[in-house]
Short mmCIF file of C-alpha atoms (C1' of nucleotides) in Angstrom, two decimals:
data_model
loop_
_atom_site.label_atom_id
_atom_site.label_comp_id
_atom_site.label_asym_id
_atom_site.label_seq_id
_atom_site.Cartn_x
_atom_site.Cartn_y
_atom_site.Cartn_z
CA MET A 1 25.74 -21.02 137.13
CA ARG A 2 26.22 -18.91 140.24
CA THR A 3 23.16 -16.66 139.89
CA PRO A 4 21.19 -16.97 136.67
CA PRO A 5 20.07 -13.54 135.30
CA PRO A 6 16.34 -13.70 136.21
CA LYS A 7 16.63 -10.94 138.79
CA GLU A 8 16.44 -11.50 142.49
CA ARG A 9 14.64 -9.19 144.83
CA ALA A 10 16.71 -7.27 147.37
CA ASP A 11 15.23 -9.00 150.41
CA ALA A 12 15.68 -12.38 148.76
CA ALA A 13 19.37 -11.71 148.15
CA ARG A 14 19.83 -10.47 151.71
CA ASN A 15 18.21 -13.58 153.12
CA ARG A 16 20.18 -15.91 150.90
CA ALA A 17 23.45 -14.37 152.09
CA ALA A 18 22.35 -14.46 155.72
CA ILE A 19 21.41 -18.11 155.44
CA LEU A 20 24.65 -19.17 153.82
CA ALA A 21 26.69 -17.24 156.38
CA ALA A 22 24.75 -18.67 159.31
CA ALA A 23 24.97 -22.20 157.94
CA ALA A 24 28.71 -21.96 157.37
CA ARG A 25 29.24 -20.65 160.88
CA LEU A 26 27.07 -23.24 162.61
CA PHE A 27 28.56 -26.10 160.61
CA ALA A 28 32.06 -24.99 161.53
CA GLU A 29 31.10 -24.63 165.18
CA HIS A 30 29.07 -27.76 165.84
CA GLY A 31 29.71 -30.09 162.93
CA VAL A 32 27.50 -30.62 159.91
CA GLU A 33 25.60 -33.58 161.33
CA SER A 34 24.27 -31.95 164.46
CA VAL A 35 22.93 -28.69 163.07
CA SER A 36 19.23 -28.66 162.36
CA MET A 37 17.52 -26.64 159.69
CA ASP A 38 15.53 -24.88 162.42
CA ALA A 39 18.77 -23.78 164.02
CA ILE A 40 20.06 -22.39 160.74
CA ALA A 41 16.86 -20.50 160.06
CA ALA A 42 16.88 -19.06 163.57
CA ALA A 43 20.54 -18.06 163.39
CA ALA A 44 19.95 -16.39 160.05
CA GLY A 45 16.95 -14.51 161.43
CA VAL A 46 14.72 -16.03 158.81
CA GLY A 47 11.66 -18.27 158.72
CA LYS A 48 11.94 -21.95 157.94
CA GLY A 49 9.83 -21.55 154.86
CA THR A 50 12.36 -19.16 153.37
CA LEU A 51 15.19 -21.56 153.99
CA PHE A 52 13.47 -24.43 152.25
CA ARG A 53 12.09 -22.37 149.41
CA ARG A 54 15.55 -21.16 148.49
CA PHE A 55 17.49 -24.39 148.84
CA GLY A 56 14.93 -27.14 148.49
CA ASP A 57 16.33 -29.37 151.18
CA LYS A 58 19.38 -30.00 153.29
CA ALA A 59 21.30 -31.43 150.35
CA GLY A 60 20.55 -28.32 148.34
CA LEU A 61 21.95 -26.12 151.06
CA ALA A 62 25.13 -28.19 151.11
CA VAL A 63 25.44 -27.92 147.34
CA ALA A 64 25.08 -24.15 147.56
CA LEU A 65 27.85 -23.97 150.16
CA LEU A 66 30.12 -26.14 148.03
CA ASP A 67 29.27 -24.38 144.81
CA HIS A 68 32.28 -22.09 144.83
CA ARG A 69 34.96 -24.75 145.38
CA GLU A 70 33.24 -27.11 143.02
CA GLY A 71 33.15 -24.42 140.36
CA GLU A 72 36.87 -23.84 140.70
CA LEU A 73 37.61 -27.49 140.08
CA GLN A 74 35.31 -27.58 137.08
CA GLU A 75 36.96 -24.49 135.71
CA ALA A 76 40.43 -25.99 136.12
CA ILE A 77 39.27 -29.04 134.22
CA LEU A 78 37.69 -27.14 131.37
CA SER A 79 40.36 -24.54 130.77
CA GLY A 80 43.16 -24.78 133.30
CA PRO A 81 46.77 -25.89 132.89
CA PRO A 82 47.80 -29.54 132.59
CA PRO A 83 47.66 -32.14 133.92
CA LEU A 84 44.10 -31.28 134.96
CA GLY A 85 43.26 -29.15 131.96
CA PRO A 86 42.90 -30.04 128.29
CA ASP A 87 46.60 -30.04 127.37
CA ALA A 88 47.47 -33.44 128.73
CA ALA A 89 47.03 -37.09 127.83
CA ALA A 90 43.71 -38.66 128.82
CA ALA A 91 45.12 -41.15 131.32
CA GLU A 92 47.14 -38.45 133.01
CA ARG A 93 44.12 -36.18 133.23
CA ALA A 94 42.12 -38.97 134.80
CA THR A 95 44.61 -39.53 137.60
CA ALA A 96 45.05 -35.78 138.07
CA PHE A 97 41.29 -35.42 138.38
CA THR A 98 41.22 -38.17 140.97
CA GLU A 99 43.87 -36.45 143.04
CA ALA A 100 42.19 -33.08 142.78
CA TYR A 101 38.80 -34.50 143.60
CA LEU A 102 40.20 -36.23 146.66
CA ASP A 103 41.72 -32.95 147.83
CA TYR A 104 38.30 -31.38 147.49
CA LEU A 105 36.67 -34.31 149.27
CA PHE A 106 39.07 -34.43 152.19
CA ALA A 107 38.64 -30.71 152.71
CA HIS A 108 34.83 -30.86 152.83
CA LEU A 109 33.99 -34.45 153.54
CA ASP A 110 31.03 -33.90 155.85
CA LEU A 111 29.46 -31.30 153.64
CA VAL A 112 29.81 -33.40 150.50
CA ARG A 113 28.44 -36.34 152.37
CA MET A 114 25.41 -34.36 153.36
CA SER A 115 24.90 -33.24 149.78
CA GLU A 116 24.99 -36.85 148.62
CA THR A 117 23.00 -38.62 151.29
CA ALA A 118 20.37 -36.17 152.55
CA ALA A 119 17.82 -37.36 150.01
CA PRO A 120 17.76 -40.86 148.49
CA GLY A 121 19.44 -40.88 145.09
CA ALA A 122 20.38 -37.22 145.52
CA ARG A 123 23.96 -37.74 144.45
CA TYR A 124 23.12 -38.88 140.94
CA ARG A 125 20.69 -36.08 140.32
CA ILE A 126 22.81 -33.04 141.10
CA GLY A 127 24.59 -31.37 138.23
CA ALA A 128 28.06 -31.91 139.63
CA TYR A 129 27.81 -35.69 139.37
CA ARG A 130 26.79 -35.41 135.76
CA PHE A 131 29.74 -33.14 135.11
CA TRP A 132 32.31 -35.47 136.65
CA HIS A 133 30.79 -38.42 134.90
CA ARG A 134 30.78 -36.78 131.52
CA HIS A 135 34.37 -35.71 131.95
CA LEU A 136 35.60 -39.15 132.94
CA THR A 137 33.60 -40.82 130.21
CA LEU A 138 35.29 -38.67 127.61
CA LEU A 139 38.71 -39.38 129.09
CA PHE A 140 38.09 -43.11 129.25
CA GLY A 141 36.89 -43.16 125.67
CA GLY A 142 34.91 -45.86 123.90
CA ASP A 143 32.53 -47.57 126.28
CA GLY A 144 33.84 -45.65 129.26
CA GLU A 145 30.50 -44.75 130.80
CA PHE A 146 30.36 -47.65 133.17
CA ARG A 147 33.98 -47.30 134.23
CA ALA A 148 33.37 -43.63 134.94
CA HIS A 149 30.47 -44.56 137.21
CA ALA A 150 32.65 -47.16 138.91
CA LEU A 151 35.39 -44.67 139.70
CA LEU A 152 32.85 -42.18 141.01
CA ALA A 153 31.39 -44.91 143.20
CA ALA A 154 34.81 -45.32 144.79
CA LEU A 155 34.92 -41.54 145.23
CA GLY A 156 31.52 -41.38 146.96
CA ALA A 157 31.60 -39.48 150.22
CA GLU A 158 30.00 -42.33 152.10
CA HIS A 159 32.53 -44.81 150.76
CA VAL A 160 35.51 -42.60 151.44
CA THR A 161 34.25 -41.83 154.92
CA ALA A 162 34.03 -45.52 155.69
CA LEU A 163 37.49 -46.32 154.33
CA LEU A 164 39.31 -43.37 155.77
CA PRO A 165 39.74 -44.68 159.31
CA GLU A 166 41.11 -48.01 158.16
CA LEU A 167 43.43 -46.71 155.43
CA GLY A 168 44.28 -43.10 156.19
CA GLU A 169 44.44 -40.35 153.58
CA GLU A 170 47.75 -41.35 152.05
CA ARG A 171 47.05 -44.97 151.28
CA LEU A 172 43.48 -44.22 150.25
CA ARG A 173 44.73 -41.62 147.81
CA ALA A 174 47.43 -43.88 146.38
CA GLN A 175 45.10 -46.81 145.87
CA THR A 176 42.32 -44.73 144.38
CA VAL A 177 44.70 -43.16 141.91
CA ARG A 178 45.89 -46.61 140.93
CA LEU A 179 42.30 -47.65 140.36
CA ALA A 180 41.76 -44.58 138.19
CA ALA A 181 44.80 -45.44 136.10
CA ALA A 182 43.63 -49.02 135.67
CA LEU A 183 40.17 -47.89 134.61
CA ALA A 184 41.62 -45.35 132.20
CA ALA A 185 43.68 -48.10 130.62
CA GLY A 186 40.49 -49.91 129.67
CA MET B 1 22.92 -66.70 163.13
CA ARG B 2 19.15 -66.91 162.85
CA THR B 3 18.34 -67.09 166.59
CA PRO B 4 21.31 -67.19 168.93
CA PRO B 5 20.80 -69.54 171.93
CA PRO B 6 20.13 -66.94 174.69
CA LYS B 7 16.48 -67.86 175.00
CA GLU B 8 13.64 -65.67 173.87
CA ARG B 9 10.46 -65.26 175.78
CA ALA B 10 7.26 -66.59 174.23
CA ASP B 11 5.62 -63.18 173.78
CA ALA B 12 8.81 -61.79 172.29
CA ALA B 13 8.96 -64.55 169.69
CA ARG B 14 5.30 -64.05 168.88
CA ASN B 15 5.81 -60.33 168.39
CA ARG B 16 8.93 -60.78 166.30
CA ALA B 17 7.08 -63.10 163.92
CA ALA B 18 4.08 -60.78 163.76
CA ILE B 19 6.29 -57.82 162.94
CA LEU B 20 8.21 -59.59 160.20
CA ALA B 21 5.01 -60.88 158.65
CA ALA B 22 3.33 -57.49 158.77
CA ALA B 23 6.38 -55.74 157.35
CA ALA B 24 6.71 -58.22 154.49
CA ARG B 25 3.04 -57.84 153.64
CA LEU B 26 3.00 -54.04 153.76
CA PHE B 27 6.20 -53.74 151.76
CA ALA B 28 4.82 -56.02 149.08
CA GLU B 29 1.56 -54.10 149.00
CA HIS B 30 2.68 -50.49 149.06
CA GLY B 31 6.39 -50.51 148.30
CA VAL B 32 9.23 -50.28 150.78
CA GLU B 33 9.60 -46.51 150.61
CA SER B 34 6.10 -45.56 151.54
CA VAL B 35 5.51 -47.75 154.56
CA SER B 36 6.10 -46.06 157.88
CA MET B 37 7.29 -47.74 161.03
CA ASP B 38 4.04 -46.69 162.73
CA ALA B 39 2.11 -48.50 160.08
CA ILE B 40 4.13 -51.66 160.57
CA ALA B 41 3.68 -51.55 164.32
CA ALA B 42 -0.04 -51.00 163.96
CA ALA B 43 -0.44 -53.78 161.41
CA ALA B 44 1.48 -56.15 163.65
CA GLY B 45 -0.70 -55.22 166.63
CA VAL B 46 2.33 -54.11 168.55
CA GLY B 47 3.64 -50.92 170.12
CA LYS B 48 6.24 -48.83 168.39
CA GLY B 49 8.65 -49.35 171.23
CA THR B 50 8.62 -53.09 170.66
CA LEU B 51 9.37 -52.65 166.98
CA PHE B 52 12.39 -50.46 167.60
CA ARG B 53 13.70 -52.46 170.54
CA ARG B 54 13.79 -55.62 168.47
CA PHE B 55 15.24 -54.24 165.25
CA GLY B 56 17.01 -51.07 166.26
CA ASP B 57 15.94 -49.03 163.27
CA LYS B 58 14.49 -49.28 159.79
CA ALA B 59 17.75 -50.64 158.41
CA GLY B 60 17.77 -53.35 161.05
CA LEU B 61 14.29 -54.44 160.07
CA ALA B 62 15.37 -54.68 156.46
CA VAL B 63 18.38 -56.73 157.42
CA ALA B 64 16.19 -59.12 159.36
CA LEU B 65 13.89 -59.55 156.37
CA LEU B 66 16.86 -60.23 154.10
CA ASP B 67 18.63 -62.47 156.55
CA HIS B 68 17.39 -65.70 155.04
CA ARG B 69 18.36 -65.00 151.43
CA GLU B 70 21.61 -63.49 152.48
CA GLY B 71 22.44 -66.54 154.56
CA GLU B 72 21.82 -68.82 151.58
CA LEU B 73 24.31 -66.91 149.48
CA GLN B 74 26.89 -66.96 152.24
CA GLU B 75 26.38 -70.68 152.66
CA ALA B 76 26.85 -71.28 148.95
CA ILE B 77 30.09 -69.37 149.08
CA LEU B 78 31.46 -71.14 152.10
CA SER B 79 30.58 -74.70 151.21
CA GLY B 80 28.57 -74.88 148.00
CA PRO B 81 29.54 -76.22 144.57
CA PRO B 82 31.77 -74.30 142.14
CA PRO B 83 32.04 -71.80 140.68
CA LEU B 84 30.69 -70.02 143.77
CA GLY B 85 32.06 -72.45 146.33
CA PRO B 86 35.63 -73.25 147.29
CA ASP B 87 36.40 -75.67 144.45
CA ALA B 88 37.12 -73.11 141.77
CA ALA B 89 39.84 -70.67 140.75
CA ALA B 90 39.81 -67.34 142.55
CA ALA B 91 39.05 -65.19 139.51
CA GLU B 92 36.18 -67.44 138.55
CA ARG B 93 34.78 -67.33 142.05
CA ALA B 94 34.95 -63.56 142.01
CA THR B 95 32.89 -63.25 138.84
CA ALA B 96 30.49 -65.93 140.04
CA PHE B 97 30.02 -64.01 143.26
CA THR B 98 29.32 -60.84 141.33
CA GLU B 99 26.66 -62.58 139.26
CA ALA B 100 25.06 -64.19 142.29
CA TYR B 101 25.12 -60.98 144.26
CA LEU B 102 23.48 -59.11 141.41
CA ASP B 103 20.74 -61.72 141.29
CA TYR B 104 20.16 -61.17 144.97
CA LEU B 105 20.24 -57.39 144.49
CA PHE B 106 17.85 -57.30 141.56
CA ALA B 107 15.41 -59.48 143.46
CA HIS B 108 15.36 -57.27 146.57
CA LEU B 109 16.69 -53.93 145.44
CA ASP B 110 14.45 -51.70 147.50
CA LEU B 111 14.93 -53.68 150.66
CA VAL B 112 18.70 -53.79 150.32
CA ARG B 113 18.71 -50.13 149.60
CA MET B 114 16.79 -49.44 152.76
CA SER B 115 19.21 -51.58 154.73
CA GLU B 116 22.13 -49.60 153.37
CA THR B 117 20.82 -46.06 153.44
CA ALA B 118 18.45 -45.80 156.40
CA ALA B 119 21.24 -44.74 158.75
CA PRO B 120 24.39 -42.93 157.67
CA GLY B 121 27.27 -45.35 157.25
CA ALA B 122 24.94 -48.26 158.00
CA ARG B 123 26.14 -50.28 155.06
CA TYR B 124 29.68 -50.62 156.26
CA ARG B 125 28.70 -51.58 159.78
CA ILE B 126 26.42 -54.52 159.13
CA GLY B 127 27.94 -57.97 159.24
CA ALA B 128 27.06 -58.83 155.68
CA TYR B 129 29.31 -56.13 154.22
CA ARG B 130 32.21 -57.41 156.25
CA PHE B 131 31.52 -60.91 155.00
CA TRP B 132 31.48 -59.95 151.32
CA HIS B 133 34.54 -57.80 151.77
CA ARG B 134 36.50 -60.49 153.53
CA HIS B 135 35.59 -63.00 150.85
CA LEU B 136 36.61 -60.76 147.98
CA THR B 137 39.81 -59.73 149.70
CA LEU B 138 40.83 -63.35 150.00
CA LEU B 139 39.98 -64.02 146.36
CA PHE B 140 41.84 -60.96 145.15
CA GLY B 141 44.89 -61.89 147.19
CA GLY B 142 47.84 -59.74 148.17
CA ASP B 143 46.72 -56.17 148.71
CA GLY B 144 43.19 -56.88 147.60
CA GLU B 145 41.40 -55.00 150.35
CA PHE B 146 40.96 -51.80 148.45
CA ARG B 147 39.91 -53.53 145.26
CA ALA B 148 37.34 -55.47 147.25
CA HIS B 149 35.90 -52.23 148.59
CA ALA B 150 35.88 -50.79 145.09
CA LEU B 151 33.88 -53.68 143.67
CA LEU B 152 31.44 -53.49 146.56
CA ALA B 153 31.05 -49.77 145.91
CA ALA B 154 29.94 -50.61 142.39
CA LEU B 155 27.53 -53.14 143.87
CA GLY B 156 25.98 -50.67 146.29
CA ALA B 157 22.20 -50.57 146.15
CA GLU B 158 22.14 -46.82 145.64
CA HIS B 159 24.62 -47.02 142.78
CA VAL B 160 22.87 -49.90 141.08
CA THR B 161 19.51 -48.20 141.48
CA ALA B 162 20.86 -45.11 139.75
CA LEU B 163 22.46 -47.02 136.88
CA LEU B 164 19.66 -49.46 136.26
CA PRO B 165 17.37 -47.13 134.28
CA GLU B 166 20.15 -46.04 131.94
CA LEU B 167 21.74 -49.43 131.37
CA GLY B 168 19.17 -52.12 132.07
CA GLU B 169 19.87 -55.34 133.95
CA GLU B 170 21.72 -57.11 131.15
CA ARG B 171 24.30 -54.51 130.33
CA LEU B 172 24.77 -53.58 133.96
CA ARG B 173 25.42 -57.22 134.80
CA ALA B 174 27.88 -57.70 131.93
CA GLN B 175 29.87 -54.59 132.72
CA THR B 176 30.00 -55.26 136.44
CA VAL B 177 31.23 -58.78 135.86
CA ARG B 178 33.92 -57.40 133.59
CA LEU B 179 34.95 -54.99 136.29
CA ALA B 180 35.12 -57.86 138.79
CA ALA B 181 37.36 -59.82 136.43
CA ALA B 182 39.65 -56.84 135.95
CA LEU B 183 39.93 -56.26 139.68
CA ALA B 184 40.58 -59.95 140.30
CA ALA B 185 43.42 -59.82 137.79
CA GLY B 186 45.19 -57.25 139.92
"C1'" DA C 1 0.06 -72.99 192.90
"C1'" DA C 2 1.72 -68.86 194.67
"C1'" DG C 3 5.56 -65.49 194.74
"C1'" DC C 4 8.92 -62.83 192.61
"C1'" DG C 5 12.75 -60.78 189.79
"C1'" DT C 6 13.11 -59.31 185.32
"C1'" DA C 7 12.69 -59.29 180.25
"C1'" DG C 8 9.61 -57.31 177.59
"C1'" DC C 9 5.73 -54.20 176.43
"C1'" DG C 10 3.41 -49.98 174.44
"C1'" DG C 11 2.06 -45.57 173.64
"C1'" DA C 12 3.00 -40.82 175.06
"C1'" DC C 13 6.69 -37.99 173.85
"C1'" DC C 14 10.58 -35.56 171.27
"C1'" DA C 15 13.32 -33.58 167.39
"C1'" DC C 16 13.65 -32.86 162.90
"C1'" DA C 17 12.74 -32.42 157.74
"C1'" DG C 18 9.70 -30.52 154.87
"C1'" DT C 19 4.84 -28.11 153.45
"C1'" DC C 20 1.29 -24.43 153.27
"C1'" DC C 21 -0.88 -20.18 153.00
"C1'" DG C 22 -2.39 -15.55 154.87
"C1'" DG C 23 0.08 -11.46 155.21
"C1'" DT C 24 3.99 -8.28 153.88
"C1'" DT C 25 7.64 -6.10 150.93
"C1'" DT C 26 9.46 -4.81 146.70
"C1'" DG C 27 10.12 -2.25 142.70
"C1'" DA C 28 8.04 -1.31 137.97
"C1'" DC C 29 5.08 1.83 136.01
"C1'" DG C 30 2.35 5.85 135.62
"C1'" DC D 1 5.24 10.08 144.55
"C1'" DG D 2 0.98 6.61 144.75
"C1'" DT D 3 -0.66 2.25 142.98
"C1'" DC D 4 -0.66 -2.55 142.31
"C1'" DA D 5 0.54 -7.27 141.12
"C1'" DA D 6 3.71 -10.40 141.89
"C1'" DA D 7 7.44 -12.19 144.48
"C1'" DC D 8 8.59 -13.26 148.81
"C1'" DC D 9 8.21 -14.03 153.77
"C1'" DG D 10 7.57 -16.63 158.21
"C1'" DG D 11 5.87 -19.56 161.45
"C1'" DA D 12 2.16 -22.77 162.49
"C1'" DC D 13 1.38 -27.47 160.98
"C1'" DT D 14 2.14 -32.35 159.49
"C1'" DG D 15 4.23 -36.87 159.23
"C1'" DT D 16 8.14 -39.69 160.41
"C1'" DG D 17 11.98 -41.90 162.77
"C1'" DG D 18 13.39 -42.83 167.15
"C1'" DT D 19 13.41 -42.61 172.67
"C1'" DC D 20 11.65 -43.25 177.42
"C1'" DC D 21 9.73 -45.21 181.35
"C1'" DG D 22 5.91 -46.88 184.29
"C1'" DC D 23 3.38 -51.12 183.86
"C1'" DT D 24 2.63 -56.17 182.45
"C1'" DA D 25 3.04 -60.88 182.23
"C1'" DC D 26 6.39 -64.53 181.66
"C1'" DG D 27 8.47 -68.35 183.54
"C1'" DC D 28 11.75 -69.91 187.23
"C1'" DT D 29 11.80 -71.37 191.93
"C1'" DT D 30 10.14 -73.45 195.99
#
DNA sequence: AAGCGTAGCGGACCACAGTCCGGTTTGACG
DNA sequence: CGTCAAACCGGACTGTGGTCCGCTACGCTT
C-alpha cells in the first residue's frame, strides 16, 4: 500500500520525498490551514504541476502524510494484540478502536480534517474510511452497517473539532466510547 | 427572524430580492454545485460586492434560501401539533423530529450541503444547528448534549449524501429513526 | 426642494486550487 | 556508450471565492 511495485523513476521519487518533507515542515511551522499549495511547491523546489500530479489535490497530500500512522493503526487491528487485535470480544474491540482512533485524531486533527474536507465527499471515498467502516461493521455484526457509519460520523474530524472546545478531550473521549459501546450492543 | 427591524434601504431590498430570485433560478436550472457567485451576481444585475456584503459567503446565501422552510420546521417544533410539537412524549418527539428533518433534507439536500460545507466549521456556527441541538438536548434529558450532537452528525448533509446511494431513502430513514429512538432512550 | 451624512453599490483586484502542454530527464536496450 | 520512447517536469494559465475602496443615490432634515 505504501509504494505499489510499478517502478518509480529516480527523479519522481526524489520529488515525492522533497514534497512530503517540505509539506510536513511548513504545516508544523504555520499551521495546516494557512499553507498554500504554491508555498509547498516552492519550498520543495518543484513545480506546481508535479505536486498535483503526484497527490491529486490537497486532500491527497494530507492522506499521504498520514499514511504511515494510519497504516500502523490498521496493522494493529488486523494482527496486533488485544483488545485492538483479533483476540478479543467484538464489543471490546469496538471500544478499543474508538479510543485508538481518537488518539490518532487528537494527534493529527488538522491534517485529518484537511484530508476529509478539502474536496466535497472526499472522506467517504478514501480507502481508510472504507477500512474503518468494514471493520466496525464486522464487529457490530448483523445489520451493523448503518451503526458503523453513525459511529464514524461522530468520529469525523469536523465534528470532533467543533465539539472539542466545549467538551475537552477527556469528556469527548468518554462519551464517544460510551456511544461505541451502545452501538456495539445493537 | 426574516427581516429584523433596523430598516433596510429601498435599493438594498430590491437587490436582496433580485439576488435570491436569481440564485433560486440558477440553482434549479444548473444544479447548486455548478453555479458560481459571479454568475449569480450577473444574473441578478448586481455587483459581486453587493452579493457578498449581503450574504457573507456562499453558505450564507444558501442559509438565506433555506430560511423559510427551516423556519416552518422550527415553528412546528415550538408550537405545532404533536408528535412534533410540545404535546407529546420526549422520545416520540425525537423520532418525529428525525423524520421531519429528513424530509427537509431530502427536499433540499444540495442546498443544505452547501450551507454546511462551504466554509470550514460553518455548520456548527449557524443558528439552525444550535436550535436543533438545543431541542434534542432537552428531549434527551440529563446529559443529552453529546447524544444530540451524535444524532445531528448522522443527519449531516455530507453524511446523508454519502449514504443515500447505498441505502436509498427508505432504509436510511428507518435506520436513522431507530438510532434516534436508541439515543432518546439513554 | 435643496443639502448633506451615510448606507449601500460595483467592479477591479487578490489569493488560491487545480489544469495543460511544450520541453527535459531517465533508464532500457542495442 | 548512443539512441529513443515514454515518463516526468514546471510554470504559465484558468476559474472561483472573497476583499477593497472610491463613487452613488437614498432618504432625513430644515
